[in-house]
C-alpha positions as a printed Julia matrix, in Angstrom:
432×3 Matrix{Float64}:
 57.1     4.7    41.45
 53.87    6.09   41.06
 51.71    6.25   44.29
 48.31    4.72   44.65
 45.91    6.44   43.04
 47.7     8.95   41.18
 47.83    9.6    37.4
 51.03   11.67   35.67
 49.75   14.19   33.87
 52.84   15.31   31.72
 53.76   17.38   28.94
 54.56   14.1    27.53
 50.83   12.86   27.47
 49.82   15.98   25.91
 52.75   15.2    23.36
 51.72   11.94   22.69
 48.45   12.9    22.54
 49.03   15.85   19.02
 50.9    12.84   17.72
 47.73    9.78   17.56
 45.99   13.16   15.92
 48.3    13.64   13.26
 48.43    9.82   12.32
 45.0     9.0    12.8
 43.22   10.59    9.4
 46.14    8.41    7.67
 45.16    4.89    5.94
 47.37    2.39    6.84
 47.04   -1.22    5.68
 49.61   -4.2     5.92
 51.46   -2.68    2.87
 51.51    0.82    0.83
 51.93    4.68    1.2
 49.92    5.12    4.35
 52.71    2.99    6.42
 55.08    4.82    4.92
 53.67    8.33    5.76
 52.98    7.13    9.31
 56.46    6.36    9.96
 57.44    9.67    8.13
 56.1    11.19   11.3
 57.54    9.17   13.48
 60.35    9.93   12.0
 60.39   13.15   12.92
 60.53   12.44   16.67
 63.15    9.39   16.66
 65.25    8.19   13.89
 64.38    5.47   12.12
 65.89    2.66    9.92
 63.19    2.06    7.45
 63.15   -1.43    5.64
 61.46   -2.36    2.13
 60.63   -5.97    1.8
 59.81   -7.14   -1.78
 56.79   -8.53   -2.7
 56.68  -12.36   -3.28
 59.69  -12.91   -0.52
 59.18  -16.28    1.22
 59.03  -14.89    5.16
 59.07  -18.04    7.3
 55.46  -19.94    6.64
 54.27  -16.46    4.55
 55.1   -14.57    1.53
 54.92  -11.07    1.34
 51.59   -9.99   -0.36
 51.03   -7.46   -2.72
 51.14   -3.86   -1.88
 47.85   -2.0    -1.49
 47.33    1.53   -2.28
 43.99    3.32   -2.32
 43.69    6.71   -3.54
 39.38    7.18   -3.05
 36.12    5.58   -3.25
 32.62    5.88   -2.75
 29.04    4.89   -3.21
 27.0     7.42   -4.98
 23.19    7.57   -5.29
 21.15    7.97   -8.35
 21.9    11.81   -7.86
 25.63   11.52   -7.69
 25.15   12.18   -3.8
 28.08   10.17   -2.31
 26.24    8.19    0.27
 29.2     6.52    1.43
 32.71    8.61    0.99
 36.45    7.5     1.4
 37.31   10.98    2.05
 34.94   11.29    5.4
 36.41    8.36    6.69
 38.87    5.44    6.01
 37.11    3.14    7.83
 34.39    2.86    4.92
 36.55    0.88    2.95
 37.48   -2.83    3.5
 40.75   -3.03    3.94
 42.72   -4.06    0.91
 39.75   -4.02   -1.15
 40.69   -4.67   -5.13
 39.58   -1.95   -7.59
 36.17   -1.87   -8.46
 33.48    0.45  -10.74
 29.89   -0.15  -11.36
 27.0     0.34  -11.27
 24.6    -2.01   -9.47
 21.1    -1.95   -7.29
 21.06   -1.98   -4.16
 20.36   -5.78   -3.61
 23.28   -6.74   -5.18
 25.34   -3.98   -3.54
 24.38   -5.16   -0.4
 26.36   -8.56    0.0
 29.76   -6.38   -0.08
 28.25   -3.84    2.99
 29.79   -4.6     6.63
 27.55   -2.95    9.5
 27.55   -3.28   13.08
 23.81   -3.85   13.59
 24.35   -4.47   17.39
 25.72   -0.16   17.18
 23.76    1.17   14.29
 25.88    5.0    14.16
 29.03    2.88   14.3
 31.28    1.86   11.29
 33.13   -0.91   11.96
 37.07   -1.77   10.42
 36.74   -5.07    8.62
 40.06   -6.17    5.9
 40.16   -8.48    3.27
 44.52   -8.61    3.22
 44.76  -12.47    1.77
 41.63  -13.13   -0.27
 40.32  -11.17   -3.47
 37.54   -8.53   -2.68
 35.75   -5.66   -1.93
 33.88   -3.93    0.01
 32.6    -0.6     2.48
 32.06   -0.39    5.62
 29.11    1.83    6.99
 26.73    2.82    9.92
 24.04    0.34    9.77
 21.59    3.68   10.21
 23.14    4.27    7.14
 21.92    1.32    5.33
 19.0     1.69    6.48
 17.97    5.02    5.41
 19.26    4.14    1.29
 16.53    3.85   -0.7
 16.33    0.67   -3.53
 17.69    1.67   -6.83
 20.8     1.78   -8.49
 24.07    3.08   -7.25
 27.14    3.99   -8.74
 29.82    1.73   -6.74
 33.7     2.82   -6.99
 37.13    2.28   -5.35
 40.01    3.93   -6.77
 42.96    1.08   -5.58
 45.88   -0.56   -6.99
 47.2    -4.09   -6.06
 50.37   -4.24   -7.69
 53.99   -5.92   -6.95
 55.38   -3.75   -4.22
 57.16   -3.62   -0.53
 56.21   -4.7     2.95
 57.57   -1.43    5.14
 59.15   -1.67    8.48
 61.11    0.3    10.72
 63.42   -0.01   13.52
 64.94    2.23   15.96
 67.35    1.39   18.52
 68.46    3.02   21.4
 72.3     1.55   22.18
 72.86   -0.02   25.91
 76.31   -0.76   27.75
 75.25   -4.88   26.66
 74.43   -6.28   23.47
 71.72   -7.84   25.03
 68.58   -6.08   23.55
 65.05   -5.53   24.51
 62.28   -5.38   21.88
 59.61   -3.26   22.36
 56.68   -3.29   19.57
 53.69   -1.94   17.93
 51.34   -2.51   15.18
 51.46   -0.07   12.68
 48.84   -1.78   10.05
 45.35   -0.08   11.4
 43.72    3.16    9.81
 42.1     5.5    12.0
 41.43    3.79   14.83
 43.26    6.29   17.86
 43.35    3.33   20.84
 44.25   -0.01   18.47
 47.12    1.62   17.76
 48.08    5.02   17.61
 48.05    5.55   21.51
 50.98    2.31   20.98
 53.11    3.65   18.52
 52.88    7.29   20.5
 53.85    5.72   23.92
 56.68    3.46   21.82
 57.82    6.63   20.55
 58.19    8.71   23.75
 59.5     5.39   25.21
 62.52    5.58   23.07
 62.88    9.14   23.39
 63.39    9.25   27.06
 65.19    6.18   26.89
 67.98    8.12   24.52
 68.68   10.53   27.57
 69.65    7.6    29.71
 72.43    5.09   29.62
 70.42    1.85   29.39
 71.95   -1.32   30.34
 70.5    -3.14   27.56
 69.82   -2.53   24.2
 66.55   -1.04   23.38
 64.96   -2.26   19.67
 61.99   -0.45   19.06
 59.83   -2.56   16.24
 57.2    -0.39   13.88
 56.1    -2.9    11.91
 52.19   -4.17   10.34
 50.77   -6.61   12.19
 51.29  -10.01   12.0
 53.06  -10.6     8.56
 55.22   -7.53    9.66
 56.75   -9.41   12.96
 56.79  -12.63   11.14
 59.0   -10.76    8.13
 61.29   -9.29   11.14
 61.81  -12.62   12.93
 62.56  -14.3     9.5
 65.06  -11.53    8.62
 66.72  -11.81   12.36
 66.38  -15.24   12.79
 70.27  -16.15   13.29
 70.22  -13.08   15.78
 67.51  -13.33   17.53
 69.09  -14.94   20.71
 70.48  -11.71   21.69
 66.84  -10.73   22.19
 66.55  -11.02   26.26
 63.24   -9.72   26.86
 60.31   -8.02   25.17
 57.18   -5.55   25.44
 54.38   -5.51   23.01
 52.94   -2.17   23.58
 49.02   -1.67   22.02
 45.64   -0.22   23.37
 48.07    1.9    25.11
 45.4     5.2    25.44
 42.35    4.05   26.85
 40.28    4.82   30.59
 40.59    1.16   31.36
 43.33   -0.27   33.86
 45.95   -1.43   32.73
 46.56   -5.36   31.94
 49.77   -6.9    31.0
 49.62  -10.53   29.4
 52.52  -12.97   29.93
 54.53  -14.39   28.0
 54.3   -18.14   26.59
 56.34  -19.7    29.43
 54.67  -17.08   31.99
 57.85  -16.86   34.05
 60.29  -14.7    31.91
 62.42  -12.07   33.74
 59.75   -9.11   32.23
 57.11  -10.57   33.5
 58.41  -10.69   36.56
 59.4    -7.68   36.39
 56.0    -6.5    35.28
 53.96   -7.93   37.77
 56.2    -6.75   40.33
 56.03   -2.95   39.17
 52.3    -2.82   38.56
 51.8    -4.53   42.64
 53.73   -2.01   43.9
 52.5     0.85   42.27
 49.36   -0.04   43.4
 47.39    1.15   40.38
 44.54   -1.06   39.32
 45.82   -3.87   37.1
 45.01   -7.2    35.55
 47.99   -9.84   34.48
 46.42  -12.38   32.23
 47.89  -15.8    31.33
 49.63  -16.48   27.54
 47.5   -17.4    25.03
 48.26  -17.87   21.06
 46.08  -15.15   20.01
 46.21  -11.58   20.23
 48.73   -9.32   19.26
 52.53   -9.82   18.03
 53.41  -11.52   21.33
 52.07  -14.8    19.71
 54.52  -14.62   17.11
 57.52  -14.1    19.36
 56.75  -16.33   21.65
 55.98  -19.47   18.67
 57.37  -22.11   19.85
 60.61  -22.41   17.64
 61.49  -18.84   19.13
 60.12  -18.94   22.68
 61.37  -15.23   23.17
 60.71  -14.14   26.75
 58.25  -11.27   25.3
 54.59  -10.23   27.11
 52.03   -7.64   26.24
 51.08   -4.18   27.73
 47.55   -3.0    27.17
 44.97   -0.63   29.3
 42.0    -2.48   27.9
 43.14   -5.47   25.69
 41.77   -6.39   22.28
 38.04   -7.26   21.92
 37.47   -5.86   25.45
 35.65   -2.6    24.64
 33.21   -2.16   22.67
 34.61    0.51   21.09
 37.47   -1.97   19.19
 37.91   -1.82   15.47
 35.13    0.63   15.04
 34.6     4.26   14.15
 34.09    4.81   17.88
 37.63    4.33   18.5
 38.62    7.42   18.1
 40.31   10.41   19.25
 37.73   10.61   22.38
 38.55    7.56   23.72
 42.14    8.46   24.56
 43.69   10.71   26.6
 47.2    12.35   27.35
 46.57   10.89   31.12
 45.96    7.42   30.34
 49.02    7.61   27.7
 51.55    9.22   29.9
 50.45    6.6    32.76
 50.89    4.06   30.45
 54.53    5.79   29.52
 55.39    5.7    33.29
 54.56    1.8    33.93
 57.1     1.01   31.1
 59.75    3.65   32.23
 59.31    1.86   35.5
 59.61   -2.06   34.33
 62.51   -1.19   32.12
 64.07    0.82   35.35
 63.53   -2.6    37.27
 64.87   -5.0    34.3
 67.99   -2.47   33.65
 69.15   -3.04   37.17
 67.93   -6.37   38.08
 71.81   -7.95   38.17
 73.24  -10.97   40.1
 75.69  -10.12   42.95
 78.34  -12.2    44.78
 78.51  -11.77   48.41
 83.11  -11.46   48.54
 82.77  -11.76   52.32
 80.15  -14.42   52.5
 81.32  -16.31   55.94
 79.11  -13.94   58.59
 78.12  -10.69   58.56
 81.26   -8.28   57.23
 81.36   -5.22   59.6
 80.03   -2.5    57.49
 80.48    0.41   60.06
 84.09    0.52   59.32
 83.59    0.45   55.46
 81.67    4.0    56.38
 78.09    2.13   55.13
 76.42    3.2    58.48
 77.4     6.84   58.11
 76.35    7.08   54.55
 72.8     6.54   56.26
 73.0     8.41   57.99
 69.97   11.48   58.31
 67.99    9.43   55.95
 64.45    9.13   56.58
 64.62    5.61   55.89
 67.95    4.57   57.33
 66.46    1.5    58.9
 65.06    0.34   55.5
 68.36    1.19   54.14
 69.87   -0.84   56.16
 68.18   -4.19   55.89
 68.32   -3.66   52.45
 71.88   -3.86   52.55
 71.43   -7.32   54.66
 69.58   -9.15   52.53
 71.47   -8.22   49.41
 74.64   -9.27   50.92
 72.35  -12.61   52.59
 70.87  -13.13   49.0
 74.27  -12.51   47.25
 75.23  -16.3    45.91
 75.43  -15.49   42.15
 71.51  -17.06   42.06
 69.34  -14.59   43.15
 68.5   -11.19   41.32
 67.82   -8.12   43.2
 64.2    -8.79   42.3
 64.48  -12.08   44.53
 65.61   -9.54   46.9
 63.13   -7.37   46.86
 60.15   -9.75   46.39
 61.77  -11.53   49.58
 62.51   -8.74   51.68
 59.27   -6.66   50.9
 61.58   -3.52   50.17
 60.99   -1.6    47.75
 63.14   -2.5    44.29
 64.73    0.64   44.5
 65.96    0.6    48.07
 67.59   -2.99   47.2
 69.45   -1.54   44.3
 70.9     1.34   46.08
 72.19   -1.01   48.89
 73.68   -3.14   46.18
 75.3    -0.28   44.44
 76.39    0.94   47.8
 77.75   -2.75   48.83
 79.37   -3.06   45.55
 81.28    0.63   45.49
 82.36   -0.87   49.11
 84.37   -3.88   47.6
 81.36   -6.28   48.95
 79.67   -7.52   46.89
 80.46   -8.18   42.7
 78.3    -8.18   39.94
């Protein structure tokens, strides 16, 4: 694991890093072309099973809405000056806003103008998805500086019958047993909330495709909200083989890192996550469950109750920079997304090889000197550790407790405990 203090600085952050900047000029919304070009990149890293939802199909309490394109739009002054301009930013429109051209004063004009007053060279992200309307989104210096007088007002959109688009990727394990690991891919150009998430999700599944996982590895790029709750109405009969879960946003940011628990608060990942972010030492917050937030809230409803937490730097709401203009690509970094990378690479290390073991020679301690386990220690810098690892695995070996019991007990390190448990079990010791 990582030691105290230290941050990996990979190619792998810088990677991650040239991907947010190719998706972040995109517009994504719930629905359209911008979700689809996103995971067109992303396609070009992993491969991906794309799914196309119809409009108007009943998705557990939801429908899927209409599909929301948006070609350009602006608000032009009495010169044809565009004062406001789609093309500068994606931001400046609210998302999902219905087709609209006019031309009106500025009085009227101003009842459909968000601003964050509070950060006046800010533009903040506001949508509309489930209620008829329009709308920009601007600096509130902006505002300010517009003279009264008429103004051309127009937003080149459709809202027609269309698709919801997901996509999956899955990296196969030796168990049907899967782990879901998502990410919202709904916002616009916003780099931290979530572009640094679906860039870490990506390189996730990468490196887990040069391993041999133990479990299966679902990787979910879906829109927010309706997206998850079309997925778990699509899966429902299958979700039980869903064991644990990871919902991975904010994943780019200079804050520490904070993982939020899932609804019962005592699943095996989170666990496993508080155990990997205490022993790497780095500076962390865990946070109880609560039903608000990101997609963890819709796993973890209580007719699904999936063991599934949340993996942020700085969660949602917590910077001021969150759903604004200001989230962009300054306030990530390759170092904060390849540290990110590594705590997950870590956990899923843990939850991989966090089996049960049966002690076969459970009636006093079995004499391990002739079974050579002494003089495969031997030279090792930390034979002694070694060795009262192997101790309290085959102590702890009753079919009830995992290796994390183990190592939480013991005060070893996780991956001492495993090695003396594969070493036990190649020795005909111990059986898993």
């Amino acid at each position: 694991m990582t030691a105290a203090g230290e941050r990996p600085v990979t190619s792998a952050g810088g990677a991650m890093y040239a991907l947010v900047e190719r998706l972040y000029p995109l517009c994504r919304s719930i629905t359209g072309d911008g979700v689809r070009a996103t995971l067109d990149i992303v396609g070009e890293y992993i491969p991906l099973q794309v799914h196309e939802v119809p409009t108007g199909t009943q998705v557990l309490d939801w429908t899927v809405p209409q599909e929301w394109n948006i070609r350009d739009a602006y608000i032009a002054d009495a010169d044809g000056n565009r004062v406001v301009d789609f093309a500068a930013s994606n931001l400046h429109v609210l998302g999902y806003s219905v087709p609209v051209s006019a031309t009106m004063p500025l009085a009227e004009l101003r009842g459909h103008l968000h601003t964050l007053p509070e950060h006046p060279a800010w533009v903040p992200y506001r949508t509309s998805y489930y209620k008829p309307e329009w709308g920009f989104c601007l600096a509130q210096q902006t505002l300010d500086a517009l003279p009264d007088g008429e103004y051309e007002v127009r937003i080149d959109s459709t809202l027609a019958d269309g698709h919801l688009t997901y996509a999956e990727h899955v990296v196969p394990g030796q168990v049907a047993d899967e782990v879901i690991v998502s990410c919202h891919v709904c916002h616009p150009s916003l780099a931290n909330d979530n572009l640094a998430g679906i860039a870490v999700a990506t390189f996730l599944a990468r490196a887990l495709a040069e391993e041999t996982p133990y479990h299966t590895y679902r990787f979910l790029f879906a829109p927010g909200t309706i997206g998850a709750i079309t997925w778990l109405a699509r899966n429902a009969e299958r979700v039980d083989r869903v064991k644990h879960g990871l919902v991975l946003a904010c994943a780019g940011d200079p804050g520490q890192l904070t993982y939020k628990q899932s609804r019962d608060g005592d699943a095996e990942i989170d666990r496993v996550m508080r155990y990997v972010l205490a022993a790497s030492e780095r500076p962390h917050r865990v946070s109880e469950f609560t039903p608000y937030g990101y997609d963890e809230r819709q796993f973890c409803s209580p007719g699904f109750n999936l063991g599934v937490g949340s993996l942020t730097r700085t969660p949602y709401a917590g910077y001021p920079e969150y759903h604004t203009s200001a989230d962009n690509l300054d306030l990530v970094s390759p170092e904060a997304m390849a540290d990110t990378l590594a705590v997950c690479r870590e956990a899923f290390s843990v939850l991989d090889r966090n089996r049960r073991y049966l002690n076969l020679s459970p009636y006093g301690e079995p004499q391990l000197g002739r079974r050579g386990l002494y003089d495969a220690l031997g030279g090792r810098s930390d034979t002694k550790q070694a060795q009262m690892a192997m101790l309290w695995v085959l102590n702890l070996s009753d079919g009830e407790h995992s290796l994390l019991d183990v190592a939480e007990r013991s005060g070893l390190p996780f991956d001492t405990v495993a090695a003396a448990a594969g070493a036990l079990h190649g020795a005909g010791l111990v059986k898993g």
